[in-house]
Tab-separated table of C-alpha atoms in Angstrom:
chain	number	residue	atom	x	y	z
A	21	UNK	CA	79.602	112.777	95.974
A	22	UNK	CA	80.048	112.305	99.902
A	23	UNK	CA	81.553	109.056	100.935
A	24	UNK	CA	80.691	107.764	104.422
A	25	UNK	CA	83.841	107.000	106.647
A	26	UNK	CA	84.139	104.826	109.816
A	27	UNK	CA	86.861	106.916	111.144
A	28	UNK	CA	87.390	104.378	114.001
A	29	UNK	CA	88.798	101.917	111.501
A	30	UNK	CA	89.813	104.337	108.774
A	31	UNK	CA	87.777	102.754	106.027
A	32	UNK	CA	85.725	104.922	103.733
A	33	UNK	CA	82.703	103.657	101.440
A	34	UNK	CA	84.349	105.208	98.531
A	35	UNK	CA	87.641	103.057	98.981
A	36	UNK	CA	85.604	99.784	99.521
A	37	UNK	CA	82.780	100.315	97.219
A	38	UNK	CA	83.087	97.314	94.794
A	39	UNK	CA	83.083	94.231	97.136
A	40	UNK	CA	86.085	95.459	99.138
A	41	UNK	CA	88.254	96.106	96.147
A	42	UNK	CA	90.566	98.980	96.398
A	43	UNK	CA	89.733	102.148	94.065
A	44	UNK	CA	92.656	102.831	91.990
A	45	UNK	CA	91.443	106.424	91.440
A	46	UNK	CA	90.594	107.286	95.000
A	47	UNK	CA	93.171	105.284	97.153
A	48	UNK	CA	96.293	106.844	98.933
A	49	UNK	CA	99.576	105.004	98.918
A	50	UNK	CA	98.735	103.317	102.324
A	51	UNK	CA	95.393	101.930	100.709
A	52	UNK	CA	97.163	100.690	97.604
A	53	UNK	CA	99.679	98.957	99.764
A	54	UNK	CA	96.992	96.864	101.329
A	55	UNK	CA	96.863	94.806	98.068
A	56	UNK	CA	99.334	91.933	97.764
A	57	UNK	CA	102.105	92.744	95.380
A	58	UNK	CA	102.047	96.477	95.778
A	59	UNK	CA	104.788	97.998	97.711
A	60	UNK	CA	105.557	101.522	98.435
A	61	UNK	CA	107.597	102.260	95.221
A	62	UNK	CA	104.657	100.715	93.168
A	63	UNK	CA	102.089	102.728	94.922
A	64	UNK	CA	103.966	105.869	94.480
A	65	UNK	CA	104.204	105.062	90.760
A	66	UNK	CA	100.493	104.277	90.519
A	67	UNK	CA	99.511	107.825	92.179
A	68	UNK	CA	102.252	109.626	89.942
A	69	UNK	CA	100.382	107.985	86.829
A	70	UNK	CA	97.130	109.045	88.131
A	71	UNK	CA	98.245	112.627	88.840
A	72	UNK	CA	100.065	113.025	85.419
A	73	UNK	CA	97.332	111.315	83.288
A	74	UNK	CA	93.930	111.644	85.073
A	75	UNK	CA	92.023	108.794	86.618
A	76	UNK	CA	92.243	105.258	85.308
A	77	UNK	CA	89.349	104.195	82.831
A	78	UNK	CA	89.801	100.363	83.671
A	79	UNK	CA	91.937	98.345	86.191
A	80	UNK	CA	93.853	97.078	82.924
A	81	UNK	CA	95.237	100.370	82.470
A	82	UNK	CA	97.579	99.696	85.154
A	83	UNK	CA	99.862	98.153	82.297
A	84	UNK	CA	100.423	101.777	81.496
A	85	UNK	CA	102.317	102.551	84.946
A	86	UNK	CA	106.102	102.056	84.415
A	87	UNK	CA	107.246	98.843	86.136
A	88	UNK	CA	103.693	97.052	85.829
A	89	UNK	CA	103.378	94.583	83.128
A	90	UNK	CA	100.514	92.306	81.857
A	91	UNK	CA	101.142	89.327	84.202
A	92	UNK	CA	101.341	91.767	87.068
A	93	UNK	CA	98.098	93.215	85.849
A	94	UNK	CA	96.237	89.883	85.439
A	95	UNK	CA	97.070	89.219	89.187
A	96	UNK	CA	95.765	92.461	90.538
A	97	UNK	CA	92.759	92.881	88.398
A	98	UNK	CA	90.464	91.067	90.989
A	99	UNK	CA	91.734	93.263	93.870
A	100	UNK	CA	91.124	96.778	92.330
A	101	UNK	CA	88.375	98.775	90.849
A	102	UNK	CA	87.930	102.226	89.283
């Protein structure tokens, strides 16, 4: 699959494929941090989890990332896609 990117605005269709939601399986740390509530440390934890465990199957799997609890996942679920 080839994603189309608008390099002038640094936006790739693979990152914004689902109504502007950020894809947990393709986003880099900078992209993850565009979501309210995700800072540099949490973004790195998400990436570390993804690298060690494979792609997220569903957004709710964020609860498996150290430091992200169920209440946080409830707030983030509308911001992400997989």
